[in-house]
Amino acid sequence: MGIERQKTPTSVMRASVQLFLVIFMLTGAILSGVIMAFYRTETSTRIESLKKQEQFAVTMQGAAISDIFTAITGDLLFFSRQNELGAYFNTGNVTLLESIGAEYLVASERKRIYDQIRFLDNDGMERVRVNYNRGKPILVSGPELQSKKNRYYFEDCYKLGKDEIFISPFDLNIEQNKIEQPFKPMIRLGTPVFDTANRKRGIVLVNYYGNDLLDRLLTSEQVSEGKTMLLNSEGYWLLSPNPEQTWGFMFRDSDRTLAAVDPAAWKQILLSDSGQFETAKGLYTFLTISPLTAAFRSSTGSGEAFGRSTADIGHDAYHWRLVSFVSTEDLAMMVAIFRVKYFSVGAGIFLLIATGAWITAFAISKRRLYEAQLQTLALFDPLTGLPNRTLFFDRLAMTASHSRRYQSRFGLLYIDLDGFKQVNDTLGHAAGDQLLKVFGGLLLDNCRKSDTVARLGGDEFAVIVAELDSTAAVEALAERIILALHNPIELTAGPVNVGASIGIALFPADSDDPEQLVRCADRAMYSAKQQGKNRYCLDGAQSHWRNNDIG
């Protein structure tokens, strides 16, 4: 029998290393495949989530712009139908101009979005003008009133018919034939005014601060990864991440257009009203914004102080392009972050199962949480927790659709707190915020679960009273709300006395169009304020509940 060869420590080590290498390479290959699969899937999911996120953000920004113009239109029509203005037309009493100006002062201070509010007569002469004056509105009088008969916006607005609205191009304000410095973006909206004999007596005009619109877009930009851009119909920037690119058309600089910077992107945007695509420069998500309805008219405007418009523009031709842009560099950075995240796990490959499970769960949870936060930010008011303006209009449209289908009725309450500004001014904004939250809770306590209570902004709230059996039911709700404010509200800063002016509109009696219904309720609310505050008023009716007036 031969002698069996003994295994040496060296040979055992060599075999162990070989076996280790086989096991390591096999396991490593499998786990590397898992890592690569997770990496590709998560990267793809993240990119798709980013694209949907950008589309959602652009849609929300577009809705915000629409809401802005709805509010301005409501203000403008309110000014055109002002009681004092009608009385002035009927009597010619010039002292009524001061009363008209007093209304303009209140609106200027309350809205804080109008640089000027004006009434111009048939000759283009300013008869009433209120300047915002950096937050301290003043009524201009005497020799400071100017003739605007040669300005394009007077000529273009004056030739319109009743209830037609003129909107100027979105441009920079010009003073003394020069672009005002610093830049003051401006949009002018106006409508002709008529006396009781249906004779045209001039126009009312508001100068809307364009920066208000731009600031709202930048605020909502926080819910997206992209940079917000707003372009006019010719591709000039009205808003850009690079301020030096903006307002090129005011300086006749064709290089300050998207067509000059990224021709492929501009060409793609012109092909449709909305969409999403990538170029060599990055990811573009765009939406065509047409703020004009059929009642609107516009013109080309003029960059010269006394220049005339070259052409009229119909509502369907007046538009902007809202764009969210994620650069190629930002996209690459996002992908690089994921690459480092996943491939760094290779250093501890045998810990991959535990580590990978945690990373995957964390990534999914984070994404879901992020999407939930996006939805909450988009649909609910962060202060009161109530549905915001966007969700309110969505539910209003759904309620209207349901009511049409089943031939039912519903009511709409438009509520404005009386005395809220005094609380803010005397006790501070923290007290004002607490008051808004308390009032939101008060509304919920007095409404049914089937009703929708929303905060529209500032101290304005709305309630959709679904499945309405009778007008008395919605009036009873309005009375309960006013009665609930009968006693002082206890705040941390001390007790406060406030009231509520409530406008009521009924579907379909007042209107079967949701937006028009809101305007009816808003108009009724203003009537309640004009008739003494702390009361409710149905659209077209006298106010009710005349106790506990709040100044």
XYZ file of C-alpha atoms in Angstrom:
551
model
C 0.000 0.000 0.000
C 1.347 3.450 -0.861
C 1.713 6.190 1.719
C -1.151 8.778 1.681
C -0.006 12.316 1.009
C -0.687 14.596 3.971
C -2.453 17.930 3.444
C -0.309 20.822 4.464
C -1.571 24.074 5.930
C -0.591 25.763 2.669
C -2.730 23.473 0.513
C -5.696 23.813 2.883
C -5.390 27.589 2.693
C -5.149 27.436 -1.101
C -8.300 25.283 -1.354
C -10.149 27.519 1.060
C -9.209 30.586 -0.949
C -10.367 28.923 -4.169
C -13.647 27.878 -2.623
C -14.051 31.314 -1.111
C -13.428 32.914 -4.484
C -15.996 30.659 -6.160
C -18.607 31.328 -3.492
C -17.728 35.022 -3.349
C -17.843 35.504 -7.115
C -21.105 33.520 -7.458
C -22.764 35.307 -4.555
C -21.235 38.610 -5.600
C -22.502 38.169 -9.174
C -26.025 37.418 -7.938
C -26.036 40.260 -5.450
C -24.427 42.611 -7.979
C -27.257 41.767 -10.387
C -29.770 42.525 -7.637
C -28.019 45.827 -6.900
C -27.978 46.740 -10.591
C -31.656 45.815 -10.970
C -32.605 47.894 -7.937
C -30.443 50.758 -9.152
C -32.007 50.830 -12.606
C -35.534 50.401 -11.281
C -35.178 53.079 -8.618
C -33.488 55.487 -11.009
C -36.215 54.925 -13.589
C -38.923 55.300 -10.932
C -37.337 58.462 -9.593
C -37.121 59.989 -13.062
C -40.735 59.080 -13.813
C -41.776 60.469 -10.443
C -39.853 63.637 -11.229
C -41.638 63.986 -14.569
C -45.069 63.544 -12.976
C -44.071 65.935 -10.229
C -43.113 68.588 -12.777
C -46.383 68.109 -14.672
C -48.341 68.422 -11.437
C -46.443 71.579 -10.432
C -47.017 73.252 -13.804
C -50.721 72.392 -13.693
C -51.052 73.871 -10.214
C -49.196 77.022 -11.256
C -51.490 77.381 -14.252
C -54.525 77.080 -11.974
C -53.053 79.759 -9.700
C -52.748 82.162 -12.649
C -56.357 81.463 -13.603
C -57.477 82.199 -10.036
C -55.594 85.501 -10.089
C -57.393 86.719 -13.196
C -60.746 85.527 -11.884
C -60.230 87.654 -8.768
C -59.079 90.713 -10.737
C -62.017 90.422 -13.125
C -64.387 90.325 -10.161
C -62.820 93.472 -8.716
C -62.956 95.279 -12.052
C -66.624 94.499 -12.654
C -67.382 95.552 -9.084
C -65.736 98.938 -9.740
C -67.646 99.342 -13.007
C -70.983 98.799 -11.235
C -70.151 100.925 -8.207
C -73.211 102.699 -6.805
C -71.348 105.971 -6.331
C -70.164 105.875 -9.944
C -73.724 105.375 -11.183
C -74.921 108.232 -8.995
C -72.206 110.467 -10.410
C -73.330 109.666 -13.960
C -76.947 110.433 -13.077
C -76.348 113.660 -11.155
C -72.990 115.013 -12.297
C -72.266 115.814 -8.638
C -68.453 116.046 -8.509
C -68.429 115.488 -4.751
C -69.303 111.872 -5.504
C -65.842 111.473 -7.021
C -64.448 111.546 -3.486
C -66.783 108.690 -2.515
C -65.620 106.728 -5.541
C -62.031 107.384 -4.498
C -62.773 106.241 -0.951
C -63.902 102.846 -2.308
C -60.733 102.649 -4.394
C -58.607 103.399 -1.328
C -60.225 100.552 0.624
C -59.721 98.135 -2.258
C -56.110 99.223 -2.785
C -55.215 98.777 0.877
C -57.072 95.461 1.180
C -55.945 93.805 -2.051
C -52.354 95.111 -2.151
C -51.959 94.016 -5.747
C -52.951 97.162 -7.650
C -50.435 99.917 -8.386
C -53.265 102.177 -9.519
C -57.076 102.131 -9.633
C -58.598 104.730 -11.933
C -61.749 106.115 -13.476
C -61.201 107.990 -16.745
C -63.895 109.962 -18.543
C -64.741 109.892 -22.249
C -61.859 112.249 -23.021
C -59.306 109.987 -21.351
C -58.943 112.359 -18.399
C -58.365 110.802 -15.001
C -61.257 111.826 -12.776
C -60.369 109.507 -9.879
C -56.998 107.873 -9.257
C -55.651 105.988 -6.252
C -51.943 105.156 -6.090
C -50.783 102.227 -3.947
C -47.827 104.348 -2.834
C -45.756 101.457 -1.433
C -48.461 100.215 0.878
C -49.847 103.608 1.870
C -52.585 104.273 -0.696
C -53.313 107.909 -1.549
C -56.111 109.584 -3.485
C -54.630 111.781 -6.202
C -56.426 115.018 -6.898
C -56.234 118.322 -8.722
C -53.401 119.027 -11.151
C -51.803 115.640 -10.534
C -54.604 113.943 -12.477
C -53.491 113.347 -16.052
C -54.954 112.870 -19.491
C -54.389 109.372 -20.891
C -56.364 109.792 -24.117
C -53.283 109.031 -26.249
C -52.214 105.935 -24.343
C -52.919 102.665 -26.125
C -54.680 101.108 -23.164
C -57.282 103.894 -23.022
C -57.985 103.783 -26.746
C -58.126 99.977 -26.867
C -60.329 99.697 -23.773
C -62.685 102.564 -24.595
C -63.808 101.037 -27.895
C -65.067 97.859 -26.194
C -68.681 97.061 -25.417
C -70.457 96.632 -22.103
C -68.928 94.018 -19.764
C -66.067 93.412 -22.217
C -62.699 93.526 -20.519
C -59.418 94.785 -21.907
C -56.142 93.302 -20.757
C -52.830 94.803 -21.780
C -49.684 92.889 -22.669
C -47.569 91.849 -19.684
C -44.797 94.420 -19.841
C -42.787 96.935 -17.829
C -44.231 100.201 -16.585
C -43.214 103.297 -18.527
C -43.001 106.711 -16.887
C -42.017 109.880 -18.784
C -41.252 107.858 -21.909
C -38.710 105.680 -20.042
C -38.864 102.209 -18.525
C -39.326 102.719 -14.798
C -36.368 101.670 -12.634
C -36.286 99.348 -10.841
C -38.430 97.301 -13.206
C -42.121 97.315 -12.390
C -43.909 94.520 -14.315
C -47.482 95.557 -15.009
C -50.721 94.269 -16.509
C -53.524 96.777 -17.076
C -57.127 95.623 -17.101
C -60.070 97.861 -17.878
C -63.701 97.919 -18.913
C -65.982 100.670 -20.269
C -68.605 102.128 -17.952
C -72.114 103.192 -18.905
C -74.860 105.291 -17.371
C -78.478 104.213 -16.937
C -79.242 105.369 -20.498
C -76.582 102.931 -21.712
C -74.305 105.766 -22.808
C -70.599 105.163 -22.529
C -69.075 107.464 -19.890
C -65.448 106.352 -19.784
C -63.524 103.412 -18.400
C -62.352 101.996 -15.091
C -58.798 100.700 -15.101
C -56.595 98.776 -12.686
C -52.824 98.431 -12.930
C -52.074 94.952 -11.595
C -48.622 94.378 -10.089
C -47.072 91.712 -12.310
C -44.621 90.868 -9.550
C -47.548 89.478 -7.541
C -48.131 86.860 -10.246
C -44.409 86.144 -10.643
C -43.892 85.831 -6.876
C -46.752 83.328 -6.617
C -45.160 81.234 -9.361
C -41.813 81.279 -7.546
C -43.498 80.316 -4.273
C -45.209 77.314 -5.847
C -41.894 76.394 -7.499
C -40.832 74.942 -4.151
C -42.928 71.804 -4.764
C -40.911 70.894 -7.871
C -37.307 70.187 -8.792
C -37.418 72.449 -11.827
C -36.916 76.154 -12.325
C -40.022 78.080 -13.335
C -40.042 80.148 -16.510
C -42.835 82.266 -18.002
C -42.606 83.296 -21.645
C -44.828 85.441 -23.818
C -46.182 84.209 -27.130
C -42.994 85.264 -28.922
C -40.717 83.335 -26.588
C -39.421 86.307 -24.575
C -38.895 85.632 -20.878
C -41.246 87.293 -18.411
C -39.750 85.137 -15.647
C -36.445 83.282 -15.818
C -33.952 81.732 -13.373
C -31.527 84.236 -14.915
C -33.016 87.734 -14.386
C -30.775 89.166 -17.111
C -32.752 87.162 -19.687
C -36.098 88.790 -18.885
C -38.053 91.523 -20.692
C -35.959 91.329 -23.856
C -38.874 92.557 -25.993
C -38.877 95.861 -24.081
C -35.324 96.417 -25.310
C -35.805 94.837 -28.767
C -33.201 92.206 -27.866
C -34.068 89.049 -29.785
C -31.181 87.180 -28.120
C -33.137 87.147 -24.870
C -35.572 84.481 -26.061
C -35.828 80.751 -25.524
C -35.608 80.354 -29.301
C -32.121 81.884 -29.197
C -30.934 79.890 -26.165
C -32.490 76.495 -27.000
C -34.067 76.513 -30.496
C -35.040 72.831 -30.289
C -37.016 73.440 -27.085
C -38.908 76.440 -28.460
C -39.747 74.563 -31.655
C -41.135 71.654 -29.602
C -43.186 73.976 -27.347
C -44.837 75.572 -30.378
C -46.191 72.201 -31.512
C -48.811 71.765 -28.774
C -50.528 73.449 -25.824
C -48.827 71.271 -23.217
C -46.281 68.525 -22.949
C -42.957 67.280 -21.674
C -39.740 66.553 -23.546
C -35.977 66.508 -23.225
C -33.328 68.338 -25.222
C -29.573 68.416 -24.853
C -30.041 71.123 -22.243
C -32.505 69.336 -19.983
C -36.104 68.346 -19.219
C -38.875 70.777 -20.187
C -42.445 70.599 -18.906
C -44.736 73.243 -20.361
C -48.317 74.450 -20.360
C -49.980 77.131 -22.483
C -51.702 79.688 -20.275
C -54.609 81.551 -21.887
C -55.920 83.849 -19.127
C -58.526 85.485 -21.346
C -62.123 84.335 -21.634
C -64.415 85.259 -24.503
C -65.306 88.507 -22.703
C -61.690 89.672 -22.806
C -59.941 91.658 -25.499
C -56.308 92.666 -25.821
C -53.922 94.363 -28.207
C -50.250 94.409 -29.058
C -49.729 97.414 -26.811
C -46.871 99.844 -27.304
C -43.475 100.308 -25.715
C -43.636 104.003 -26.558
C -45.305 106.365 -24.118
C -47.779 107.640 -26.712
C -47.553 104.823 -29.234
C -50.604 102.998 -30.495
C -51.234 99.276 -30.659
C -50.509 97.767 -34.030
C -53.318 95.232 -33.804
C -56.147 93.910 -31.652
C -55.747 90.441 -30.147
C -58.607 88.057 -29.441
C -58.832 86.021 -26.277
C -57.692 82.880 -28.089
C -54.473 84.504 -29.339
C -53.373 86.002 -26.010
C -51.301 83.425 -24.196
C -48.130 82.726 -22.267
C -46.013 79.616 -21.956
C -45.443 78.347 -18.416
C -42.330 76.172 -18.330
C -40.590 74.125 -15.641
C -36.979 73.325 -16.543
C -34.635 70.742 -14.994
C -31.163 71.108 -16.475
C -29.113 68.185 -17.759
C -26.598 68.900 -14.996
C -29.296 68.634 -12.307
C -30.593 65.405 -13.838
C -27.049 63.987 -13.934
C -26.525 65.030 -10.333
C -29.710 63.246 -9.319
C -28.619 60.058 -11.112
C -25.113 60.350 -9.637
C -26.547 60.539 -6.144
C -28.399 57.284 -6.752
C -25.302 55.680 -8.266
C -23.174 56.515 -5.234
C -25.974 55.411 -2.956
C -26.304 51.956 -4.491
C -22.749 51.116 -5.525
C -21.272 52.153 -2.213
C -23.238 49.222 -0.819
C -20.812 46.948 -2.735
C -18.165 47.576 -0.078
C -20.301 45.525 2.282
C -21.678 43.095 -0.272
C -22.557 40.379 2.276
C -24.549 42.961 4.229
C -26.479 43.787 1.079
C -29.652 41.898 1.952
C -30.169 43.723 5.264
C -28.824 47.035 4.035
C -30.608 46.837 0.679
C -33.959 46.070 2.326
C -33.606 49.093 4.569
C -32.576 51.339 1.689
C -35.456 50.147 -0.507
C -38.029 50.545 2.267
C -36.596 53.962 3.112
C -36.659 55.062 -0.547
C -40.267 53.899 -1.075
C -41.465 55.409 2.217
C -39.661 58.624 1.461
C -41.205 58.809 -1.989
C -44.714 58.108 -0.678
C -44.263 60.617 2.120
C -42.975 63.153 -0.374
C -45.930 62.589 -2.701
C -48.332 62.856 0.254
C -46.673 66.117 1.297
C -46.983 67.399 -2.263
C -50.686 66.559 -2.293
C -51.235 68.191 1.100
C -49.366 71.334 0.052
C -51.335 71.467 -3.165
C -54.824 70.905 -1.771
C -54.972 72.065 1.879
C -54.360 75.356 3.638
C -51.278 74.910 5.900
C -52.611 77.261 8.599
C -56.162 76.000 9.149
C -55.927 72.537 7.588
C -59.037 73.324 5.532
C -59.267 72.685 1.782
C -57.553 75.483 -0.110
C -58.754 77.392 -3.152
C -57.707 74.653 -5.583
C -59.502 71.815 -3.750
C -62.509 74.068 -3.138
C -63.020 74.710 -6.856
C -62.555 71.014 -7.575
C -65.242 70.069 -5.044
C -67.473 72.892 -6.268
C -67.272 71.515 -9.820
C -68.021 67.981 -8.549
C -70.995 69.223 -6.502
C -72.340 71.129 -9.516
C -71.967 68.056 -11.732
C -73.753 65.872 -9.145
C -76.542 68.422 -8.752
C -77.083 68.623 -12.512
C -77.251 64.862 -12.798
C -79.724 64.368 -9.950
C -81.491 67.730 -10.371
C -80.730 68.772 -6.838
C -79.753 72.117 -5.345
C -76.894 73.363 -3.239
C -75.850 76.626 -1.656
C -72.582 78.543 -1.545
C -71.553 80.814 1.340
C -68.758 83.341 0.712
C -67.545 84.584 4.101
C -65.288 87.503 4.988
C -64.302 88.219 8.603
C -65.225 91.729 9.777
C -62.619 93.247 12.085
C -59.833 90.827 11.157
C -57.452 93.580 10.053
C -57.900 95.372 13.382
C -56.916 92.178 15.220
C -53.796 91.875 13.056
C -52.908 95.537 13.526
C -53.470 95.688 17.279
C -52.557 92.201 18.513
C -50.141 91.041 15.817
C -50.130 88.475 13.046
C -49.780 85.557 15.481
C -53.144 86.528 16.968
C -54.555 86.916 13.465
C -53.395 83.417 12.555
C -54.902 81.998 15.745
C -58.182 83.770 14.969
C -58.267 82.220 11.479
C -57.738 78.736 12.935
C -60.421 79.258 15.573
C -62.866 80.563 12.985
C -62.110 77.597 10.719
C -62.982 75.265 13.597
C -66.125 77.269 14.300
C -67.254 76.796 10.699
C -66.645 73.048 10.893
C -68.646 72.833 14.119
C -71.643 74.553 12.519
C -71.602 72.657 9.213
C -72.507 69.105 8.288
C -69.868 66.523 7.455
C -71.200 66.479 3.906
C -70.510 70.219 3.523
C -67.175 71.550 2.288
C -65.522 74.279 4.366
C -62.552 75.958 2.646
C -60.211 78.874 3.149
C -59.846 80.830 -0.082
C -57.085 83.113 1.196
C -56.571 85.899 3.732
C -59.693 86.138 5.883
C -61.992 84.789 3.179
C -63.729 81.419 3.609
C -66.346 79.512 1.671
C -68.851 76.760 2.470
C -70.514 74.454 -0.064
C -73.845 73.330 1.404
C -74.693 70.184 -0.548
C -78.125 68.608 -1.114
C -80.047 71.730 -0.151
C -83.700 71.199 0.696
C -84.648 74.846 1.003
C -83.231 78.351 0.999
C -84.134 78.567 4.668
C -81.580 75.861 5.482
C -78.658 77.797 4.056
C -79.894 81.024 5.658
C -80.088 79.196 8.975
C -76.465 78.148 8.604
C -75.456 81.753 7.915
C -77.349 82.861 11.027
C -75.634 80.179 13.128
C -72.217 81.355 11.962
C -72.992 84.990 12.754
C -74.531 84.002 16.112
C -71.424 81.964 16.973
C -69.446 85.208 16.755
C -71.828 86.983 19.145
C -69.494 86.485 22.099
C -65.811 87.525 22.130
C -63.346 84.928 20.876
C -60.672 84.081 23.413
C -57.164 84.258 21.955
C -53.804 83.921 23.650
C -53.324 87.662 23.212
C -56.760 88.398 24.689
C -60.455 88.386 23.736
C -61.451 89.878 20.376
C -64.772 90.862 18.845
C -65.233 90.072 15.196
C -68.111 89.491 12.844
C -68.719 87.926 9.479
C -70.140 89.299 6.237
C -71.678 86.402 4.317
C -72.759 86.272 0.700
C -75.090 83.462 -0.375
C -75.588 82.129 -3.894
C -77.853 79.227 -4.846
C -77.333 76.586 -7.506
C -78.918 76.642 -10.035
C -81.174 79.598 -9.158
C -78.394 82.196 -9.258
C -76.149 80.369 -11.743
C -75.446 76.834 -12.906
C -71.814 77.721 -13.668
C -69.471 77.140 -10.682
C -67.209 80.138 -11.356
C -70.157 82.457 -11.929
C -71.766 81.090 -8.758
C -68.645 82.114 -6.801
C -68.844 85.582 -8.291
C -72.507 85.787 -7.300
C -71.688 84.810 -3.720
C -68.731 87.223 -3.649
C -70.965 90.009 -4.928
C -73.554 89.189 -2.271
C -70.830 89.265 0.394
C -69.780 92.751 -0.741
C -73.435 93.782 -0.573
C -73.577 92.534 3.022
C -70.520 94.647 3.840
C -71.976 97.708 2.155
C -75.228 97.258 4.080
C -73.551 97.271 7.476
C -71.350 94.145 7.849
C -71.870 91.217 10.241
C -74.840 89.952 8.289
C -75.672 87.756 5.360
C -77.067 88.629 1.987
C -78.417 86.546 -0.870
C -77.263 87.562 -4.311
C -79.542 90.349 -5.447
C -81.331 90.626 -2.061
C -81.158 92.807 1.026
C -78.938 91.726 3.888
C -80.195 90.023 7.026
C -79.147 89.809 10.664
C -78.496 93.390 11.553
C -77.221 92.913 15.142
C -73.689 93.223 16.517
C -72.272 95.281 13.642
C -68.485 95.168 13.415
C -66.731 98.260 12.121
